[in-house]
PDB file of C-alpha atoms in Angstrom:
ATOM      1  CA  MET D   1      36.899 -11.139  13.193  1.00  0.00           C
ATOM      2  CA  PRO D   2      39.776  -8.713  14.262  1.00  0.00           C
ATOM      3  CA  GLN D   3      42.285 -11.549  13.668  1.00  0.00           C
ATOM      4  CA  TYR D   4      41.042 -12.045  10.132  1.00  0.00           C
ATOM      5  CA  LEU D   5      41.015  -8.263   9.457  1.00  0.00           C
ATOM      6  CA  GLU D   6      44.564  -7.863  10.816  1.00  0.00           C
ATOM      7  CA  GLU D   7      45.924 -10.967   8.972  1.00  0.00           C
ATOM      8  CA  ASN D   8      44.484  -9.839   5.685  1.00  0.00           C
ATOM      9  CA  GLY D   9      45.682  -6.283   5.910  1.00  0.00           C
ATOM     10  CA  TYR D  10      42.235  -4.579   6.713  1.00  0.00           C
ATOM     11  CA  LEU D  11      43.101  -3.625  10.348  1.00  0.00           C
ATOM     12  CA  ASP D  12      46.441  -2.181  11.471  1.00  0.00           C
ATOM     13  CA  LYS D  13      48.458  -4.671  13.662  1.00  0.00           C
ATOM     14  CA  SER D  14      48.686  -2.042  16.339  1.00  0.00           C
ATOM     15  CA  PHE D  15      45.084  -2.882  17.352  1.00  0.00           C
ATOM     16  CA  GLY D  16      45.851  -6.559  18.218  1.00  0.00           C
ATOM     17  CA  TYR D  17      43.121  -9.103  18.705  1.00  0.00           C
ATOM     18  CA  GLN D  18      41.980 -11.452  21.512  1.00  0.00           C
ATOM     19  CA  THR D  19      41.189 -15.160  21.234  1.00  0.00           C
ATOM     20  CA  GLY D  20      38.656 -17.445  22.727  1.00  0.00           C
ATOM     21  CA  GLN D  21      35.211 -16.175  23.713  1.00  0.00           C
ATOM     22  CA  ALA D  22      36.441 -12.654  23.333  1.00  0.00           C
ATOM     23  CA  ASN D  23      37.690 -13.004  19.815  1.00  0.00           C
ATOM     24  CA  ASN D  24      35.639 -10.040  18.506  1.00  0.00           C
ATOM     25  CA  TRP D  25      37.565  -7.708  20.737  1.00  0.00           C
ATOM     26  CA  THR D  26      40.840  -5.802  19.935  1.00  0.00           C
ATOM     27  CA  GLN D  27      43.462  -5.331  22.643  1.00  0.00           C
ATOM     28  CA  ASN D  28      42.617  -1.617  22.902  1.00  0.00           C
ATOM     29  CA  GLY D  29      38.953  -2.183  23.785  1.00  0.00           C
ATOM     30  CA  GLY D  30      37.495  -2.115  20.410  1.00  0.00           C
ATOM     31  CA  TRP D  31      34.888  -4.673  19.028  1.00  0.00           C
ATOM     32  CA  VAL D  32      34.378  -5.770  15.318  1.00  0.00           C
ATOM     33  CA  GLY D  33      31.888  -8.465  14.304  1.00  0.00           C
ATOM     34  CA  GLN D  34      28.993  -9.662  12.285  1.00  0.00           C
ATOM     35  CA  TRP D  35      25.547  -8.182  13.154  1.00  0.00           C
ATOM     36  CA  THR D  36      22.016  -8.794  11.928  1.00  0.00           C
ATOM     37  CA  CYS D  37      20.903  -5.822   9.710  1.00  0.00           C
ATOM     38  CA  PRO D  38      18.189  -3.740  11.432  1.00  0.00           C
ATOM     39  CA  ASP D  39      16.082  -3.830   8.142  1.00  0.00           C
ATOM     40  CA  GLY D  40      16.678  -7.522   7.570  1.00  0.00           C
ATOM     41  CA  LYS D  41      18.386  -6.851   4.206  1.00  0.00           C
ATOM     42  CA  GLY D  42      21.847  -8.035   3.306  1.00  0.00           C
ATOM     43  CA  GLU D  43      24.736  -8.460   5.566  1.00  0.00           C
ATOM     44  CA  CYS D  44      25.844  -6.157   8.354  1.00  0.00           C
ATOM     45  CA  PHE D  45      28.765  -5.614  10.771  1.00  0.00           C
ATOM     46  CA  GLY D  46      29.195  -3.697  14.054  1.00  0.00           C
ATOM     47  CA  VAL D  47      32.091  -1.614  15.272  1.00  0.00           C
ATOM     48  CA  GLY D  48      32.373  -0.791  18.936  1.00  0.00           C
ATOM     49  CA  LEU D  49      34.476   1.432  21.143  1.00  0.00           C
ATOM     50  CA  VAL D  50      34.539   2.021  24.907  1.00  0.00           C
ATOM     51  CA  GLY D  51      34.689   5.486  26.284  1.00  0.00           C
ATOM     52  CA  ASP D  52      32.759   8.455  27.560  1.00  0.00           C
ATOM     53  CA  ILE D  53      30.359  10.504  25.488  1.00  0.00           C
ATOM     54  CA  ASN D  54      32.745  13.410  25.180  1.00  0.00           C
ATOM     55  CA  THR D  55      35.290  11.215  23.564  1.00  0.00           C
ATOM     56  CA  LEU D  56      32.844   9.244  21.417  1.00  0.00           C
ATOM     57  CA  LYS D  57      30.574  12.142  20.168  1.00  0.00           C
ATOM     58  CA  PRO D  58      32.923  13.159  17.382  1.00  0.00           C
ATOM     59  CA  ILE D  59      33.137   9.557  16.141  1.00  0.00           C
ATOM     60  CA  ILE D  60      29.337   9.343  16.247  1.00  0.00           C
ATOM     61  CA  ASP D  61      28.844  12.574  14.292  1.00  0.00           C
ATOM     62  CA  LYS D  62      31.390  11.580  11.718  1.00  0.00           C
ATOM     63  CA  TYR D  63      29.999   8.098  10.901  1.00  0.00           C
ATOM     64  CA  LYS D  64      26.356   8.510  11.655  1.00  0.00           C
ATOM     65  CA  PRO D  65      25.262   9.220   8.104  1.00  0.00           C
ATOM     66  CA  GLN D  66      26.647   5.852   7.019  1.00  0.00           C
ATOM     67  CA  SER D  67      25.374   3.803   9.966  1.00  0.00           C
ATOM     68  CA  LEU D  68      22.191   1.991  10.134  1.00  0.00           C
ATOM     69  CA  GLN D  69      21.842   1.809  13.880  1.00  0.00           C
ATOM     70  CA  ILE D  70      23.721   3.183  16.977  1.00  0.00           C
ATOM     71  CA  PHE D  71      23.885   1.971  20.593  1.00  0.00           C
ATOM     72  CA  PHE D  72      25.225   3.917  23.522  1.00  0.00           C
ATOM     73  CA  PRO D  73      25.862   2.757  26.063  1.00  0.00           C
ATOM     74  CA  TYR D  74      25.210  -0.585  24.635  1.00  0.00           C
ATOM     75  CA  PRO D  75      22.542  -2.265  24.667  1.00  0.00           C
ATOM     76  CA  LYS D  76      20.684   1.084  24.854  1.00  0.00           C
ATOM     77  CA  VAL D  77      19.815   2.854  21.554  1.00  0.00           C
ATOM     78  CA  TYR D  78      21.711   5.977  21.246  1.00  0.00           C
ATOM     79  CA  ASP D  79      19.874   9.283  22.138  1.00  0.00           C
ATOM     80  CA  GLU D  80      21.164  12.366  20.346  1.00  0.00           C
ATOM     81  CA  ASN D  81      20.449  14.401  23.448  1.00  0.00           C
ATOM     82  CA  THR D  82      22.840  12.355  25.559  1.00  0.00           C
ATOM     83  CA  SER D  83      25.344  14.621  27.158  1.00  0.00           C
ATOM     84  CA  THR D  84      26.807  12.410  29.933  1.00  0.00           C
ATOM     85  CA  GLY D  85      27.638   8.755  30.497  1.00  0.00           C
ATOM     86  CA  SER D  86      30.185   6.213  29.404  1.00  0.00           C
ATOM     87  CA  GLY D  87      30.206   2.717  28.143  1.00  0.00           C
ATOM     88  CA  GLN D  88      30.323   0.835  24.847  1.00  0.00           C
ATOM     89  CA  LEU D  89      29.464   2.693  21.586  1.00  0.00           C
ATOM     90  CA  LEU D  90      28.304   0.212  18.926  1.00  0.00           C
ATOM     91  CA  MET D  91      27.583   1.388  15.371  1.00  0.00           C
ATOM     92  CA  ILE D  92      25.982  -0.927  12.773  1.00  0.00           C
ATOM     93  CA  PHE D  93      26.859  -0.683   9.149  1.00  0.00           C
ATOM     94  CA  ARG D  94      25.996  -2.556   5.989  1.00  0.00           C
ATOM     95  CA  ALA D  95      28.689  -4.774   4.743  1.00  0.00           C
ATOM     96  CA  PRO D  96      30.185  -3.426   1.473  1.00  0.00           C
ATOM     97  CA  LYS D  97      29.401  -5.401  -1.597  1.00  0.00           C
ATOM     98  CA  ILE D  98      32.171  -7.462  -3.170  1.00  0.00           C
ATOM     99  CA  ASN D  99      32.776  -6.116  -6.687  1.00  0.00           C
ATOM    100  CA  PRO D 100      34.875  -8.712  -8.403  1.00  0.00           C
ATOM    101  CA  VAL D 101      37.370  -7.935 -11.216  1.00  0.00           C
ATOM    102  CA  ILE D 102      36.506  -9.783 -14.529  1.00  0.00           C
ATOM    103  CA  SER D 103      39.869 -11.100 -15.727  1.00  0.00           C
ATOM    104  CA  SER D 104      38.850 -13.132 -18.738  1.00  0.00           C
ATOM    105  CA  ILE D 105      36.423 -12.788 -21.588  1.00  0.00           C
ATOM    106  CA  PRO D 106      33.911 -14.174 -22.432  1.00  0.00           C
ATOM    107  CA  PHE D 107      32.024 -13.454 -19.154  1.00  0.00           C
ATOM    108  CA  SER D 108      28.378 -13.671 -18.215  1.00  0.00           C
ATOM    109  CA  ILE D 109      26.470 -11.847 -15.605  1.00  0.00           C
ATOM    110  CA  ASP D 110      23.476 -14.205 -14.763  1.00  0.00           C
ATOM    111  CA  PHE D 111      20.346 -12.539 -13.388  1.00  0.00           C
ATOM    112  CA  SER D 112      18.565 -15.747 -12.420  1.00  0.00           C
ATOM    113  CA  SER D 113      18.050 -16.491  -8.748  1.00  0.00           C
ATOM    114  CA  SER D 114      20.909 -18.979  -8.971  1.00  0.00           C
ATOM    115  CA  GLY D 115      23.258 -16.544 -10.809  1.00  0.00           C
ATOM    116  CA  ASN D 116      25.949 -14.087  -9.974  1.00  0.00           C
ATOM    117  CA  SER D 117      24.138 -10.803 -10.627  1.00  0.00           C
ATOM    118  CA  SER D 118      24.063  -9.765  -6.910  1.00  0.00           C
ATOM    119  CA  MET D 119      27.738  -8.970  -7.114  1.00  0.00           C
ATOM    120  CA  PHE D 120      27.225  -6.509  -9.955  1.00  0.00           C
ATOM    121  CA  ILE D 121      23.772  -4.901  -9.312  1.00  0.00           C
ATOM    122  CA  ASP D 122      24.040  -1.442  -7.726  1.00  0.00           C
ATOM    123  CA  LYS D 123      20.403  -0.549  -7.678  1.00  0.00           C
ATOM    124  CA  GLY D 124      16.971  -0.679  -9.364  1.00  0.00           C
ATOM    125  CA  PHE D 125      16.196  -4.406  -9.675  1.00  0.00           C
ATOM    126  CA  CYS D 126      13.533  -6.501  -8.013  1.00  0.00           C
ATOM    127  CA  SER D 127      14.355  -9.793  -6.361  1.00  0.00           C
ATOM    128  CA  ALA D 128      15.894 -12.382  -8.767  1.00  0.00           C
ATOM    129  CA  GLU D 129      13.541 -15.108 -10.100  1.00  0.00           C
ATOM    130  CA  PRO D 130      14.519 -18.464 -11.658  1.00  0.00           C
ATOM    131  CA  TRP D 131      14.632 -16.940 -15.201  1.00  0.00           C
ATOM    132  CA  GLY D 132      16.113 -13.472 -14.278  1.00  0.00           C
ATOM    133  CA  ALA D 133      15.299 -10.164 -12.568  1.00  0.00           C
ATOM    134  CA  TRP D 134      12.793  -7.440 -13.362  1.00  0.00           C
ATOM    135  CA  SER D 135      13.698  -3.763 -13.132  1.00  0.00           C
ATOM    136  CA  CYS D 136      11.850  -2.175 -10.159  1.00  0.00           C
ATOM    137  CA  ALA D 137      12.593   1.542 -10.964  1.00  0.00           C
ATOM    138  CA  LYS D 138      13.043   3.899 -13.896  1.00  0.00           C
ATOM    139  CA  GLU D 139      16.715   3.750 -13.691  1.00  0.00           C
ATOM    140  CA  GLU D 140      18.821   0.544 -13.188  1.00  0.00           C
ATOM    141  CA  ILE D 141      22.614   0.495 -12.446  1.00  0.00           C
ATOM    142  CA  ILE D 142      25.038  -2.369 -12.963  1.00  0.00           C
ATOM    143  CA  LEU D 143      28.705  -2.087 -11.972  1.00  0.00           C
ATOM    144  CA  PHE D 144      31.589  -4.203 -13.294  1.00  0.00           C
ATOM    145  CA  ASN D 145      35.332  -4.014 -13.094  1.00  0.00           C
ATOM    146  CA  LEU D 146      37.677  -5.227 -15.765  1.00  0.00           C
ATOM    147  CA  SER D 147      41.460  -6.122 -15.313  1.00  0.00           C
ATOM    148  CA  GLU D 148      43.912  -4.496 -17.624  1.00  0.00           C
ATOM    149  CA  PRO D 149      44.820  -4.664 -20.306  1.00  0.00           C
ATOM    150  CA  PHE D 150      41.501  -4.771 -21.986  1.00  0.00           C
ATOM    151  CA  GLN D 151      40.903  -7.374 -24.652  1.00  0.00           C
ATOM    152  CA  GLU D 152      39.665  -5.760 -27.932  1.00  0.00           C
ATOM    153  CA  PRO D 153      37.320  -5.712 -29.561  1.00  0.00           C
ATOM    154  CA  LEU D 154      34.801  -5.857 -26.756  1.00  0.00           C
ATOM    155  CA  TYR D 155      31.134  -6.483 -27.150  1.00  0.00           C
ATOM    156  CA  MET D 156      28.236  -6.351 -24.638  1.00  0.00           C
ATOM    157  CA  LYS D 157      25.188  -8.614 -25.340  1.00  0.00           C
ATOM    158  CA  LEU D 158      21.984  -8.162 -23.344  1.00  0.00           C
ATOM    159  CA  ASP D 159      19.223 -10.861 -23.257  1.00  0.00           C
ATOM    160  CA  PHE D 160      16.035  -9.658 -21.681  1.00  0.00           C
ATOM    161  CA  ASN D 161      12.253  -9.825 -21.267  1.00  0.00           C
ATOM    162  CA  ILE D 162      10.043  -6.739 -21.784  1.00  0.00           C
ATOM    163  CA  LEU D 163       6.745  -5.669 -20.168  1.00  0.00           C
ATOM    164  CA  ALA D 164       5.204  -4.199 -23.173  1.00  0.00           C
ATOM    165  CA  ASN D 165       2.484  -4.661 -25.906  1.00  0.00           C
ATOM    166  CA  GLU D 166       1.087  -2.733 -28.795  1.00  0.00           C
ATOM    167  CA  ASN D 167      -0.840  -0.374 -26.554  1.00  0.00           C
ATOM    168  CA  HIS D 168       2.048   0.266 -24.195  1.00  0.00           C
ATOM    169  CA  PRO D 169       5.503   0.251 -25.855  1.00  0.00           C
ATOM    170  CA  GLN D 170       8.663   0.364 -23.712  1.00  0.00           C
ATOM    171  CA  THR D 171      11.667   2.592 -24.549  1.00  0.00           C
ATOM    172  CA  PHE D 172      14.980   1.666 -23.052  1.00  0.00           C
ATOM    173  CA  GLU D 173      18.141   3.839 -23.052  1.00  0.00           C
ATOM    174  CA  PHE D 174      21.441   2.109 -22.406  1.00  0.00           C
ATOM    175  CA  TYR D 175      24.398   4.126 -21.124  1.00  0.00           C
ATOM    176  CA  LEU D 176      27.973   2.945 -20.394  1.00  0.00           C
ATOM    177  CA  ASN D 177      30.197   5.328 -18.446  1.00  0.00           C
ATOM    178  CA  ASN D 178      27.804   8.196 -19.426  1.00  0.00           C
ATOM    179  CA  ASN D 179      27.980   7.290 -23.057  1.00  0.00           C
ATOM    180  CA  LEU D 180      24.768   6.618 -24.806  1.00  0.00           C
ATOM    181  CA  LEU D 181      25.142   3.117 -26.394  1.00  0.00           C
ATOM    182  CA  GLY D 182      21.599   3.075 -27.843  1.00  0.00           C
ATOM    183  CA  ARG D 183      17.824   3.756 -27.465  1.00  0.00           C
ATOM    184  CA  LYS D 184      15.200   1.469 -28.703  1.00  0.00           C
ATOM    185  CA  THR D 185      11.448   1.062 -28.401  1.00  0.00           C
ATOM    186  CA  TYR D 186       9.682  -2.373 -28.035  1.00  0.00           C
ATOM    187  CA  THR D 187       6.269  -3.744 -28.189  1.00  0.00           C
ATOM    188  CA  GLU D 188       7.401  -7.448 -28.134  1.00  0.00           C
ATOM    189  CA  THR D 189       7.990  -9.303 -24.849  1.00  0.00           C
ATOM    190  CA  HIS D 190      11.615 -10.619 -25.425  1.00  0.00           C
ATOM    191  CA  SER D 191      14.640  -9.336 -27.360  1.00  0.00           C
ATOM    192  CA  ASP D 192      18.413  -9.064 -27.177  1.00  0.00           C
ATOM    193  CA  LEU D 193      20.876  -6.336 -28.028  1.00  0.00           C
ATOM    194  CA  ILE D 194      24.588  -6.191 -28.921  1.00  0.00           C
ATOM    195  CA  PHE D 195      26.807  -3.145 -28.404  1.00  0.00           C
ATOM    196  CA  ASP D 196      30.399  -2.513 -29.440  1.00  0.00           C
ATOM    197  CA  ILE D 197      31.775  -1.123 -26.217  1.00  0.00           C
ATOM    198  CA  SER D 198      35.485  -1.137 -27.197  1.00  0.00           C
ATOM    199  CA  ASN D 199      35.740   2.722 -27.343  1.00  0.00           C
ATOM    200  CA  VAL D 200      33.909   3.443 -23.989  1.00  0.00           C
ATOM    201  CA  VAL D 201      34.928   0.617 -21.684  1.00  0.00           C
ATOM    202  CA  GLN D 202      37.120   1.425 -18.662  1.00  0.00           C
ATOM    203  CA  LYS D 203      38.693  -0.398 -15.833  1.00  0.00           C
ATOM    204  CA  GLU D 204      35.736   0.636 -13.664  1.00  0.00           C
ATOM    205  CA  ASN D 205      32.403   0.665 -15.438  1.00  0.00           C
ATOM    206  CA  LYS D 206      28.726   1.752 -14.883  1.00  0.00           C
ATOM    207  CA  LEU D 207      25.944   0.461 -17.058  1.00  0.00           C
ATOM    208  CA  ILE D 208      22.673   2.534 -16.651  1.00  0.00           C
ATOM    209  CA  ILE D 209      19.459   1.453 -18.110  1.00  0.00           C
ATOM    210  CA  LYS D 210      16.812   4.102 -18.264  1.00  0.00           C
ATOM    211  CA  ILE D 211      13.148   3.012 -18.441  1.00  0.00           C
ATOM    212  CA  PRO D 212      10.911   6.160 -18.633  1.00  0.00           C
ATOM    213  CA  ASP D 213       7.729   4.195 -19.447  1.00  0.00           C
ATOM    214  CA  ALA D 214       7.942   1.523 -16.666  1.00  0.00           C
ATOM    215  CA  THR D 215       4.507   0.320 -15.774  1.00  0.00           C
ATOM    216  CA  THR D 216       2.659  -2.443 -13.756  1.00  0.00           C
ATOM    217  CA  PRO D 217       1.338  -5.698 -15.024  1.00  0.00           C
ATOM    218  CA  LYS D 218      -1.946  -4.787 -13.403  1.00  0.00           C
ATOM    219  CA  SER D 219      -2.304  -1.697 -15.372  1.00  0.00           C
ATOM    220  CA  LEU D 220      -1.898  -3.733 -18.648  1.00  0.00           C
ATOM    221  CA  GLY D 221      -4.384  -6.281 -17.524  1.00  0.00           C
ATOM    222  CA  ILE D 222      -1.901  -9.242 -17.280  1.00  0.00           C
ATOM    223  CA  ASN D 223      -2.286 -10.019 -13.512  1.00  0.00           C
ATOM    224  CA  GLU D 224      -2.594  -8.309 -10.093  1.00  0.00           C
ATOM    225  CA  ASP D 225       1.165  -7.436  -9.912  1.00  0.00           C
ATOM    226  CA  THR D 226       1.513  -3.745  -8.903  1.00  0.00           C
ATOM    227  CA  ARG D 227       5.388  -3.526  -9.282  1.00  0.00           C
ATOM    228  CA  GLU D 228       6.636  -0.818 -11.612  1.00  0.00           C
ATOM    229  CA  LEU D 229       8.338  -3.011 -14.264  1.00  0.00           C
ATOM    230  CA  GLY D 230       9.966  -2.512 -17.586  1.00  0.00           C
ATOM    231  CA  ILE D 231      13.000  -4.740 -18.538  1.00  0.00           C
ATOM    232  CA  GLY D 232      13.572  -8.200 -17.209  1.00  0.00           C
ATOM    233  CA  LEU D 233      17.242  -8.961 -17.589  1.00  0.00           C
ATOM    234  CA  ILE D 234      18.202 -12.592 -18.150  1.00  0.00           C
ATOM    235  CA  LYS D 235      21.818 -12.208 -19.022  1.00  0.00           C
ATOM    236  CA  VAL D 236      24.573  -9.569 -19.780  1.00  0.00           C
ATOM    237  CA  GLU D 237      27.520 -11.070 -21.659  1.00  0.00           C
ATOM    238  CA  LEU D 238      30.865  -9.583 -22.383  1.00  0.00           C
ATOM    239  CA  LEU D 239      32.403 -11.007 -25.605  1.00  0.00           C
ATOM    240  CA  ASN D 240      35.397 -10.597 -27.828  1.00  0.00           C
ATOM    241  CA  ARG D 241      33.562 -11.801 -30.984  1.00  0.00           C
ATOM    242  CA  ILE D 242      29.957 -12.179 -32.068  1.00  0.00           C
ATOM    243  CA  LEU D 243      28.772 -15.638 -32.883  1.00  0.00           C
ATOM    244  CA  LYS D 244      26.430 -15.535 -35.935  1.00  0.00           C
ATOM    245  CA  ASN D 245      23.412 -17.854 -35.920  1.00  0.00           C
TER     246      ASN D 245
END
């Protein structure tokens, strides 16, 4: 791990790295490596240092808000009341999500379980299913980056399912980079929308979908599902032209 980080420019070469069975250790007594996430979700990594509590305490205080778990001295779980002792500090963090740059249009974000949406979803969605992914909150966020220069015109097409009926309409609000693209109310169970995003798209983009009337399938008498659902995204496409049926 330290060798990979150094050779790819993520770690300064002054740290150095060791090989063989100690390949997760740097030459200055540090440790970097993969680690099982304490909550069992996603991928995590650990960063370790060796020293006494007086030296390590400022580091703990600085990075504690971002860490998922702290050991000191390893393998003992860190006690905030610790005032003496020395050993290895090991802090566990969630691995940052890869946010790829979209370099060519057309491009599709596929929300099915075999699709690529996990690289673009920031928050608000249930686990992906073979057809797509339901929203699991009243606000969903999707992030995507575009290479420059942007190709214009640029359209966004959304294909989605809806948890709605005549007695419980669903209203969706779509925002791109804090600009309201549109607001629409549905009673049907499937639809699609196309927005011209040429004037609001940026290099780094945030799509927010607000679902104020999210509800549960159980409350609508559909099944026993108690998840709070609203929109079920199937695909989000970026297009330079609209194909007419």
